[in-house]
PDB file of C-alpha atoms in Angstrom:
ATOM      1  CA  MET A  30      24.624   7.025 -25.901  1.00 35.00           C
ATOM      2  CA  ARG A  31      23.971  10.736 -25.733  1.00 37.00           C
ATOM      3  CA  ASP A  32      26.882  13.046 -26.519  1.00 36.00           C
ATOM      4  CA  HIS A  33      27.198  15.371 -23.510  1.00 34.00           C
ATOM      5  CA  SER A  34      29.864  17.456 -25.254  1.00 33.00           C
ATOM      6  CA  SER A  35      27.159  19.311 -27.136  1.00 34.00           C
ATOM      7  CA  VAL A  36      24.214  19.108 -24.715  1.00 35.00           C
ATOM      8  CA  SER A  37      24.716  20.122 -21.091  1.00 37.00           C
ATOM      9  CA  LEU A  38      23.110  18.077 -18.320  1.00 41.00           C
ATOM     10  CA  PRO A  39      21.114  20.974 -16.819  1.00 40.00           C
ATOM     11  CA  LEU A  40      19.421  21.502 -20.194  1.00 41.00           C
ATOM     12  CA  ILE A  41      18.370  17.846 -20.114  1.00 42.00           C
ATOM     13  CA  THR A  42      17.413  17.444 -16.474  1.00 45.00           C
ATOM     14  CA  LYS A  43      15.297  20.584 -16.181  1.00 46.00           C
ATOM     15  CA  PRO A  44      12.614  19.401 -18.628  1.00 46.00           C
ATOM     16  CA  LEU A  45      12.777  15.913 -17.143  1.00 49.00           C
ATOM     17  CA  THR A  46      12.127  17.323 -13.692  1.00 52.00           C
ATOM     18  CA  CYS A  47       9.128  19.166 -15.110  1.00 50.00           C
ATOM     19  CA  ALA A  48       7.958  15.947 -16.745  1.00 49.00           C
ATOM     20  CA  LEU A  49       8.096  14.026 -13.464  1.00 53.00           C
ATOM     21  CA  VAL A  50       6.182  16.746 -11.664  1.00 51.00           C
ATOM     22  CA  ALA A  51       3.678  16.897 -14.509  1.00 49.00           C
ATOM     23  CA  ILE A  52       3.008  13.145 -14.330  1.00 50.00           C
ATOM     24  CA  THR A  53       2.136  13.426 -10.646  1.00 51.00           C
ATOM     25  CA  ALA A  54       0.146  16.644 -11.024  1.00 50.00           C
ATOM     26  CA  LEU A  55      -1.762  15.322 -14.030  1.00 47.00           C
ATOM     27  CA  GLY A  56      -3.082  12.433 -12.035  1.00 47.00           C
ATOM     28  CA  ALA A  57      -3.819  14.471  -8.920  1.00 51.00           C
ATOM     29  CA  MET A  58      -5.848  17.032 -10.842  1.00 45.00           C
ATOM     30  CA  SER A  59      -7.363  14.815 -13.544  1.00 46.00           C
ATOM     31  CA  SER A  60     -10.942  14.690 -12.210  1.00 47.00           C
ATOM     32  CA  ALA A  61     -13.119  14.254  -9.166  1.00 44.00           C
ATOM     33  CA  ASN A  62     -13.161  10.522  -9.948  1.00 53.00           C
ATOM     34  CA  ALA A  63      -9.390  10.231  -9.430  1.00 69.00           C
ATOM     35  CA  LYS A  64      -9.248   8.394  -6.114  1.00 85.00           C
ATOM     36  CA  MET A  65      -6.750   6.337  -4.189  1.00 88.00           C
ATOM     37  CA  LEU A  66      -7.180   2.592  -4.625  1.00 90.00           C
ATOM     38  CA  PHE A  67      -4.392   1.521  -2.260  1.00 91.00           C
ATOM     39  CA  GLY A  68      -1.988   3.338   0.029  1.00 92.00           C
ATOM     40  CA  ASP A  69       0.745   2.246   2.416  1.00 94.00           C
ATOM     41  CA  THR A  70       3.342   4.155   4.433  1.00 95.00           C
ATOM     42  CA  SER A  71       5.988   2.398   6.486  1.00 97.00           C
ATOM     43  CA  ILE A  72       9.254   2.814   8.336  1.00 97.00           C
ATOM     44  CA  THR A  73      11.963   0.139   8.228  1.00 98.00           C
ATOM     45  CA  GLY A  74      15.067  -0.458  10.303  1.00 98.00           C
ATOM     46  CA  LEU A  75      17.945  -2.548   8.922  1.00 98.00           C
ATOM     47  CA  TYR A  76      21.231  -3.673  10.428  1.00 97.00           C
ATOM     48  CA  GLY A  77      23.730  -5.614   8.387  1.00 96.00           C
ATOM     49  CA  SER A  78      27.307  -6.222   7.379  1.00 91.00           C
ATOM     50  CA  ASP A  79      29.345  -7.040   4.256  1.00 93.00           C
ATOM     51  CA  TYR A  80      28.301  -3.828   2.496  1.00 93.00           C
ATOM     52  CA  GLU A  81      30.920  -2.744  -0.008  1.00 92.00           C
ATOM     53  CA  LEU A  82      32.404   0.750  -0.514  1.00 87.00           C
ATOM     54  CA  VAL A  83      31.579   1.788   3.068  1.00 87.00           C
ATOM     55  CA  PRO A  84      33.907   1.820   6.117  1.00 82.00           C
ATOM     56  CA  ASP A  85      33.894  -1.413   8.145  1.00 84.00           C
ATOM     57  CA  GLU A  86      31.266  -2.812   5.705  1.00 87.00           C
ATOM     58  CA  THR A  87      28.553  -2.350   8.390  1.00 92.00           C
ATOM     59  CA  LEU A  88      25.429  -0.232   8.029  1.00 94.00           C
ATOM     60  CA  LYS A  89      22.417   0.795  10.052  1.00 96.00           C
ATOM     61  CA  VAL A  90      19.622   1.956   7.729  1.00 96.00           C
ATOM     62  CA  MET A  91      16.338   3.737   8.435  1.00 97.00           C
ATOM     63  CA  THR A  92      13.853   3.898   5.542  1.00 97.00           C
ATOM     64  CA  LEU A  93      10.664   5.931   5.184  1.00 96.00           C
ATOM     65  CA  GLU A  94       8.574   4.503   2.340  1.00 96.00           C
ATOM     66  CA  HIS A  95       5.261   5.292   0.669  1.00 95.00           C
ATOM     67  CA  ALA A  96       3.426   3.459  -2.098  1.00 95.00           C
ATOM     68  CA  SER A  97      -0.022   4.235  -3.471  1.00 93.00           C
ATOM     69  CA  THR A  98      -2.118   3.378  -6.509  1.00 93.00           C
ATOM     70  CA  HIS A  99      -4.782   5.658  -7.940  1.00 93.00           C
ATOM     71  CA  THR A 100      -7.264   5.599 -10.781  1.00 92.00           C
ATOM     72  CA  TRP A 101      -4.733   7.642 -12.791  1.00 93.00           C
ATOM     73  CA  GLY A 102      -1.641   5.566 -11.944  1.00 94.00           C
ATOM     74  CA  GLY A 103       0.526   5.517  -8.847  1.00 94.00           C
ATOM     75  CA  VAL A 104       3.448   6.835  -6.815  1.00 94.00           C
ATOM     76  CA  PHE A 105       6.325   5.117  -5.048  1.00 95.00           C
ATOM     77  CA  PHE A 106       8.689   7.096  -2.825  1.00 94.00           C
ATOM     78  CA  PHE A 107      11.333   6.272  -0.266  1.00 95.00           C
ATOM     79  CA  VAL A 108      14.225   7.884   1.576  1.00 95.00           C
ATOM     80  CA  ASP A 109      17.078   5.912   3.158  1.00 96.00           C
ATOM     81  CA  ARG A 110      19.271   7.256   5.928  1.00 96.00           C
ATOM     82  CA  LEU A 111      22.393   5.118   6.251  1.00 94.00           C
ATOM     83  CA  GLN A 112      24.990   5.245   9.000  1.00 94.00           C
ATOM     84  CA  GLY A 113      28.200   3.258   9.236  1.00 91.00           C
ATOM     85  CA  GLU A 114      31.513   3.329  11.038  1.00 81.00           C
ATOM     86  CA  GLU A 115      34.275   5.914  10.853  1.00 75.00           C
ATOM     87  CA  ASN A 116      35.900   6.664   7.509  1.00 67.00           C
ATOM     88  CA  ALA A 117      39.587   7.381   6.880  1.00 69.00           C
ATOM     89  CA  ALA A 118      39.124  10.950   8.111  1.00 70.00           C
ATOM     90  CA  GLY A 119      37.827   9.731  11.467  1.00 76.00           C
ATOM     91  CA  LYS A 120      34.215  10.722  10.768  1.00 82.00           C
ATOM     92  CA  ASP A 121      31.156   8.480  10.856  1.00 88.00           C
ATOM     93  CA  PHE A 122      30.013   7.331   7.431  1.00 90.00           C
ATOM     94  CA  ARG A 123      26.601   8.798   6.590  1.00 93.00           C
ATOM     95  CA  GLU A 124      24.483   8.680   3.471  1.00 93.00           C
ATOM     96  CA  THR A 125      21.051   9.842   2.349  1.00 95.00           C
ATOM     97  CA  TYR A 126      19.469   8.256  -0.709  1.00 95.00           C
ATOM     98  CA  GLY A 127      15.959   8.472  -2.107  1.00 95.00           C
ATOM     99  CA  GLU A 128      13.758   7.749  -5.091  1.00 96.00           C
ATOM    100  CA  LEU A 129      10.534   9.284  -6.374  1.00 95.00           C
ATOM    101  CA  ALA A 130       8.828   7.100  -8.990  1.00 95.00           C
ATOM    102  CA  PRO A 131       5.448   8.245 -10.355  1.00 95.00           C
ATOM    103  CA  LYS A 132       3.593   6.343 -13.071  1.00 96.00           C
ATOM    104  CA  TYR A 133       0.675   7.441 -15.231  1.00 95.00           C
ATOM    105  CA  LYS A 134      -1.749   4.916 -16.695  1.00 96.00           C
ATOM    106  CA  LEU A 135      -1.735   4.798 -20.496  1.00 96.00           C
ATOM    107  CA  ALA A 136      -3.868   1.693 -21.096  1.00 97.00           C
ATOM    108  CA  LYS A 137      -5.632  -0.981 -19.064  1.00 94.00           C
ATOM    109  CA  PHE A 138      -6.396  -4.571 -20.092  1.00 95.00           C
ATOM    110  CA  ASP A 139      -8.830  -7.118 -18.650  1.00 91.00           C
ATOM    111  CA  ASN A 140      -8.055 -10.833 -18.357  1.00 90.00           C
ATOM    112  CA  SER A 141      -4.550 -10.365 -19.703  1.00 93.00           C
ATOM    113  CA  PHE A 142      -0.984 -11.071 -18.582  1.00 96.00           C
ATOM    114  CA  ILE A 143      -0.367  -7.315 -18.946  1.00 97.00           C
ATOM    115  CA  LYS A 144      -2.855  -5.567 -16.683  1.00 96.00           C
ATOM    116  CA  GLN A 145      -1.797  -1.977 -17.330  1.00 97.00           C
ATOM    117  CA  VAL A 146       0.741  -0.023 -19.392  1.00 98.00           C
ATOM    118  CA  ASN A 147       2.256   3.068 -17.752  1.00 97.00           C
ATOM    119  CA  LEU A 148       4.338   6.093 -18.550  1.00 97.00           C
ATOM    120  CA  ALA A 149       7.040   5.744 -15.882  1.00 97.00           C
ATOM    121  CA  GLY A 150       9.427   8.261 -14.369  1.00 95.00           C
ATOM    122  CA  GLN A 151      12.004   8.059 -11.625  1.00 96.00           C
ATOM    123  CA  TYR A 152      14.211  10.560  -9.811  1.00 95.00           C
ATOM    124  CA  GLU A 153      17.165   9.172  -7.838  1.00 95.00           C
ATOM    125  CA  PHE A 154      19.044  11.456  -5.461  1.00 95.00           C
ATOM    126  CA  GLY A 155      21.638  11.054  -2.776  1.00 93.00           C
ATOM    127  CA  SER A 156      25.001  11.930  -1.261  1.00 93.00           C
ATOM    128  CA  ASN A 157      27.330  10.522   1.358  1.00 90.00           C
ATOM    129  CA  SER A 158      30.172  11.561   3.637  1.00 89.00           C
ATOM    130  CA  ASN A 159      32.756  10.001   1.311  1.00 83.00           C
ATOM    131  CA  GLY A 160      32.013  12.709  -1.247  1.00 87.00           C
ATOM    132  CA  PHE A 161      29.811  10.664  -3.582  1.00 87.00           C
ATOM    133  CA  SER A 162      26.625  12.299  -4.895  1.00 92.00           C
ATOM    134  CA  GLN A 163      24.046  11.571  -7.573  1.00 92.00           C
ATOM    135  CA  ASP A 164      21.030  13.099  -9.307  1.00 94.00           C
ATOM    136  CA  ASN A 165      19.639  10.731 -11.926  1.00 94.00           C
ATOM    137  CA  TYR A 166      16.492  11.127 -14.006  1.00 95.00           C
ATOM    138  CA  LEU A 167      14.817   8.124 -15.631  1.00 97.00           C
ATOM    139  CA  VAL A 168      11.971   8.106 -18.144  1.00 96.00           C
ATOM    140  CA  GLY A 169      10.413   5.027 -19.692  1.00 97.00           C
ATOM    141  CA  ILE A 170       7.524   2.625 -20.175  1.00 97.00           C
ATOM    142  CA  GLY A 171       6.306   0.101 -17.634  1.00 97.00           C
ATOM    143  CA  ALA A 172       3.681  -2.611 -17.271  1.00 98.00           C
ATOM    144  CA  ASP A 173       1.775  -3.979 -14.297  1.00 97.00           C
ATOM    145  CA  LEU A 174       1.659  -7.760 -14.692  1.00 98.00           C
ATOM    146  CA  ASN A 175      -0.809 -10.485 -13.786  1.00 96.00           C
ATOM    147  CA  ILE A 176       1.373 -13.358 -12.524  1.00 96.00           C
ATOM    148  CA  PRO A 177      -0.665 -16.588 -12.043  1.00 94.00           C
ATOM    149  CA  ILE A 178       0.927 -17.575  -8.731  1.00 96.00           C
ATOM    150  CA  ASP A 179      -1.156 -18.031  -5.577  1.00 97.00           C
ATOM    151  CA  GLY A 180      -0.380 -15.172  -3.185  1.00 97.00           C
ATOM    152  CA  MET A 181       1.192 -12.869  -5.790  1.00 97.00           C
ATOM    153  CA  LYS A 182       0.000  -9.360  -4.861  1.00 96.00           C
ATOM    154  CA  TYR A 183       1.777  -7.332  -7.532  1.00 96.00           C
ATOM    155  CA  ALA A 184       4.454  -7.486 -10.185  1.00 98.00           C
ATOM    156  CA  SER A 185       5.761  -4.967 -12.690  1.00 97.00           C
ATOM    157  CA  ALA A 186       8.418  -4.536 -15.361  1.00 98.00           C
ATOM    158  CA  SER A 187       9.783  -1.199 -16.603  1.00 98.00           C
ATOM    159  CA  VAL A 188      12.373  -0.104 -19.151  1.00 98.00           C
ATOM    160  CA  TYR A 189      14.006   3.308 -18.663  1.00 98.00           C
ATOM    161  CA  HIS A 190      16.462   5.629 -20.329  1.00 97.00           C
ATOM    162  CA  ALA A 191      18.551   7.136 -17.540  1.00 95.00           C
ATOM    163  CA  PHE A 192      20.076  10.620 -17.649  1.00 95.00           C
ATOM    164  CA  ASN A 193      22.817  10.246 -15.049  1.00 91.00           C
ATOM    165  CA  ASN A 194      24.785  12.761 -13.055  1.00 90.00           C
ATOM    166  CA  ASP A 195      26.938  11.257 -10.323  1.00 86.00           C
ATOM    167  CA  THR A 196      30.479  11.403  -9.024  1.00 85.00           C
ATOM    168  CA  PHE A 197      31.617   8.553 -11.273  1.00 79.00           C
ATOM    169  CA  SER A 198      29.858   9.435 -14.532  1.00 80.00           C
ATOM    170  CA  ASP A 199      27.360  11.641 -16.341  1.00 85.00           C
ATOM    171  CA  ALA A 200      26.984   9.200 -19.238  1.00 91.00           C
ATOM    172  CA  ASP A 201      23.484   7.978 -20.063  1.00 94.00           C
ATOM    173  CA  ASP A 202      22.465   4.348 -19.825  1.00 94.00           C
ATOM    174  CA  GLN A 203      19.381   2.160 -19.851  1.00 97.00           C
ATOM    175  CA  GLN A 204      17.772   0.313 -16.965  1.00 97.00           C
ATOM    176  CA  ILE A 205      15.363  -2.593 -16.631  1.00 98.00           C
ATOM    177  CA  THR A 206      13.488  -2.774 -13.316  1.00 98.00           C
ATOM    178  CA  LEU A 207      11.350  -5.634 -12.027  1.00 98.00           C
ATOM    179  CA  THR A 208       9.295  -5.396  -8.815  1.00 97.00           C
ATOM    180  CA  TYR A 209       7.223  -8.045  -7.061  1.00 98.00           C
ATOM    181  CA  GLY A 210       5.288  -8.782  -3.898  1.00 97.00           C
ATOM    182  CA  TRP A 211       3.991 -12.123  -2.620  1.00 98.00           C
ATOM    183  CA  GLU A 212       2.185 -12.925   0.646  1.00 98.00           C
ATOM    184  CA  LYS A 213       0.601 -16.033   2.109  1.00 97.00           C
ATOM    185  CA  ASN A 214      -0.098 -17.150   5.694  1.00 97.00           C
ATOM    186  CA  ASN A 215       1.616 -13.973   7.007  1.00 97.00           C
ATOM    187  CA  PHE A 216       4.841 -14.730   5.118  1.00 98.00           C
ATOM    188  CA  VAL A 217       5.907 -11.932   2.786  1.00 98.00           C
ATOM    189  CA  ILE A 218       8.518 -11.892   0.020  1.00 98.00           C
ATOM    190  CA  ASP A 219       8.972  -8.701  -1.959  1.00 98.00           C
ATOM    191  CA  GLY A 220      11.672  -6.658  -3.587  1.00 97.00           C
ATOM    192  CA  TYR A 221      13.148  -5.570  -6.892  1.00 97.00           C
ATOM    193  CA  VAL A 222      15.718  -6.324  -9.577  1.00 98.00           C
ATOM    194  CA  ASP A 223      17.619  -3.506 -11.349  1.00 97.00           C
ATOM    195  CA  TYR A 224      19.820  -4.067 -14.386  1.00 98.00           C
ATOM    196  CA  SER A 225      21.709  -1.031 -15.723  1.00 96.00           C
ATOM    197  CA  PHE A 226      23.584  -1.289 -19.017  1.00 95.00           C
ATOM    198  CA  ASN A 227      25.038   0.669 -21.975  1.00 94.00           C
ATOM    199  CA  ASN A 228      26.999   3.183 -19.882  1.00 90.00           C
ATOM    200  CA  ASP A 229      30.205   4.303 -21.616  1.00 88.00           C
ATOM    201  CA  ASP A 230      31.945   4.992 -18.280  1.00 87.00           C
ATOM    202  CA  LYS A 231      30.799   2.018 -16.166  1.00 88.00           C
ATOM    203  CA  LYS A 232      30.375  -1.711 -16.264  1.00 92.00           C
ATOM    204  CA  ASP A 233      26.872  -3.154 -16.500  1.00 96.00           C
ATOM    205  CA  SER A 234      25.341  -3.495 -13.042  1.00 96.00           C
ATOM    206  CA  LEU A 235      22.833  -5.978 -11.628  1.00 98.00           C
ATOM    207  CA  ARG A 236      21.158  -5.582  -8.245  1.00 98.00           C
ATOM    208  CA  ILE A 237      18.790  -8.140  -6.699  1.00 98.00           C
ATOM    209  CA  ASN A 238      17.279  -6.983  -3.401  1.00 97.00           C
ATOM    210  CA  PRO A 239      14.637  -9.275  -1.818  1.00 98.00           C
ATOM    211  CA  GLN A 240      13.062  -8.923   1.624  1.00 98.00           C
ATOM    212  CA  ILE A 241      11.772 -12.039   3.414  1.00 98.00           C
ATOM    213  CA  LYS A 242       9.435 -11.206   6.300  1.00 98.00           C
ATOM    214  CA  TYR A 243       6.789 -12.479   8.684  1.00 98.00           C
ATOM    215  CA  ASN A 244       3.810 -10.297   9.622  1.00 98.00           C
ATOM    216  CA  LEU A 245       3.264 -10.302  13.416  1.00 98.00           C
ATOM    217  CA  GLN A 246       0.063  -8.226  13.341  1.00 97.00           C
ATOM    218  CA  GLU A 247      -2.299 -11.152  13.904  1.00 96.00           C
ATOM    219  CA  THR A 248      -0.026 -12.850  16.444  1.00 96.00           C
ATOM    220  CA  LEU A 249       0.309  -9.684  18.547  1.00 97.00           C
ATOM    221  CA  GLY A 250      -3.288  -8.557  18.036  1.00 96.00           C
ATOM    222  CA  ILE A 251      -2.281  -5.046  16.964  1.00 96.00           C
ATOM    223  CA  ASP A 252      -3.963  -2.689  14.524  1.00 96.00           C
ATOM    224  CA  ASN A 253      -1.082  -2.236  12.071  1.00 97.00           C
ATOM    225  CA  ARG A 254       1.331  -4.530  10.275  1.00 97.00           C
ATOM    226  CA  LEU A 255       4.638  -5.259  12.007  1.00 98.00           C
ATOM    227  CA  GLU A 256       7.032  -7.365   9.969  1.00 98.00           C
ATOM    228  CA  VAL A 257      10.329  -8.951  10.996  1.00 98.00           C
ATOM    229  CA  GLY A 258      12.783 -10.782   8.827  1.00 98.00           C
ATOM    230  CA  MET A 259      15.779 -10.092   6.625  1.00 98.00           C
ATOM    231  CA  GLU A 260      16.884  -8.258   3.506  1.00 98.00           C
ATOM    232  CA  TYR A 261      19.579  -9.532   1.175  1.00 97.00           C
ATOM    233  CA  SER A 262      21.519  -7.262  -1.161  1.00 96.00           C
ATOM    234  CA  TYR A 263      23.221  -8.891  -4.127  1.00 97.00           C
ATOM    235  CA  TRP A 264      24.957  -6.293  -6.299  1.00 96.00           C
ATOM    236  CA  ASN A 265      27.143  -7.241  -9.248  1.00 97.00           C
ATOM    237  CA  ASN A 266      29.413  -4.293 -10.149  1.00 95.00           C
ATOM    238  CA  LYS A 267      28.116  -1.932  -7.466  1.00 92.00           C
ATOM    239  CA  PHE A 268      27.749   1.522  -9.041  1.00 87.00           C
ATOM    240  CA  GLY A 269      29.488   0.030 -12.087  1.00 87.00           C
ATOM    241  CA  THR A 270      32.826  -0.055 -10.239  1.00 87.00           C
ATOM    242  CA  GLY A 271      33.569  -3.781 -10.593  1.00 91.00           C
ATOM    243  CA  VAL A 272      32.948  -4.414  -6.876  1.00 94.00           C
ATOM    244  CA  ASP A 273      30.408  -7.127  -5.960  1.00 96.00           C
ATOM    245  CA  GLU A 274      28.237  -7.037  -2.836  1.00 96.00           C
ATOM    246  CA  HIS A 275      26.621  -9.874  -0.865  1.00 96.00           C
ATOM    247  CA  ALA A 276      25.048  -8.262   2.218  1.00 96.00           C
ATOM    248  CA  PRO A 277      22.377  -9.736   4.533  1.00 97.00           C
ATOM    249  CA  SER A 278      20.591  -7.473   7.029  1.00 97.00           C
ATOM    250  CA  ALA A 279      18.178  -7.994   9.902  1.00 98.00           C
ATOM    251  CA  LEU A 280      14.897  -6.144   9.308  1.00 98.00           C
ATOM    252  CA  VAL A 281      11.979  -4.677  11.256  1.00 98.00           C
ATOM    253  CA  LYS A 282       9.205  -2.900   9.320  1.00 98.00           C
ATOM    254  CA  TYR A 283       6.190  -1.054  10.751  1.00 98.00           C
ATOM    255  CA  HIS A 284       3.240   0.087   8.613  1.00 97.00           C
ATOM    256  CA  PHE A 285       1.249   3.159   9.664  1.00 93.00           C
TER     257      PHE A 285
END
């Protein structure tokens, strides 16, 4: 673990911010051959209960999300706007949380379980009306995987070192992130797994967050994807606090 008594967080996060920007800019400006291979932008509405550390354990969530792959790598970005019931001060609970996760291709492999190795970065930011805030910077190595399952559209695994700055802790830790997406006969299952560990101030934390959806585009005869279904949030030691979460939510997702 990094000793923050001798190195201040701003001195660490400033170059990391530059590194994240540089990863994105490097790909965007690499050459005239750098083109988009896939792009998707969507908006999602969620409504669910049993969320921990929020008043009344009920949340309405609106998410703007973008994912794209390019010849140089890719970008994933989302922003959540969460709204719950009144807190102890009589004010509605509100929270904004987002992530920017660029990746830059380091190596590509044909006919292999590992399709591509990436330099991976991630910036996590957010604050809520309870006074919690966070600005975390993650840097690591990731791999796009070739999973031999019919309908598997993508899968990846990344290992990060996280430079954390939040209300509960500014101690570093490490994080393993898995992402996946499967689709067949208009049924869609996708999501992620995050495991954070080695934080001196918090317990290890595991979050498993799948979405199970059905694409109504063909049924309705519309131009864009419209998915309905549910999201389930399992969170062991939410924010490392020792509180566990088991929260299902109804979901509607529209792709532009």
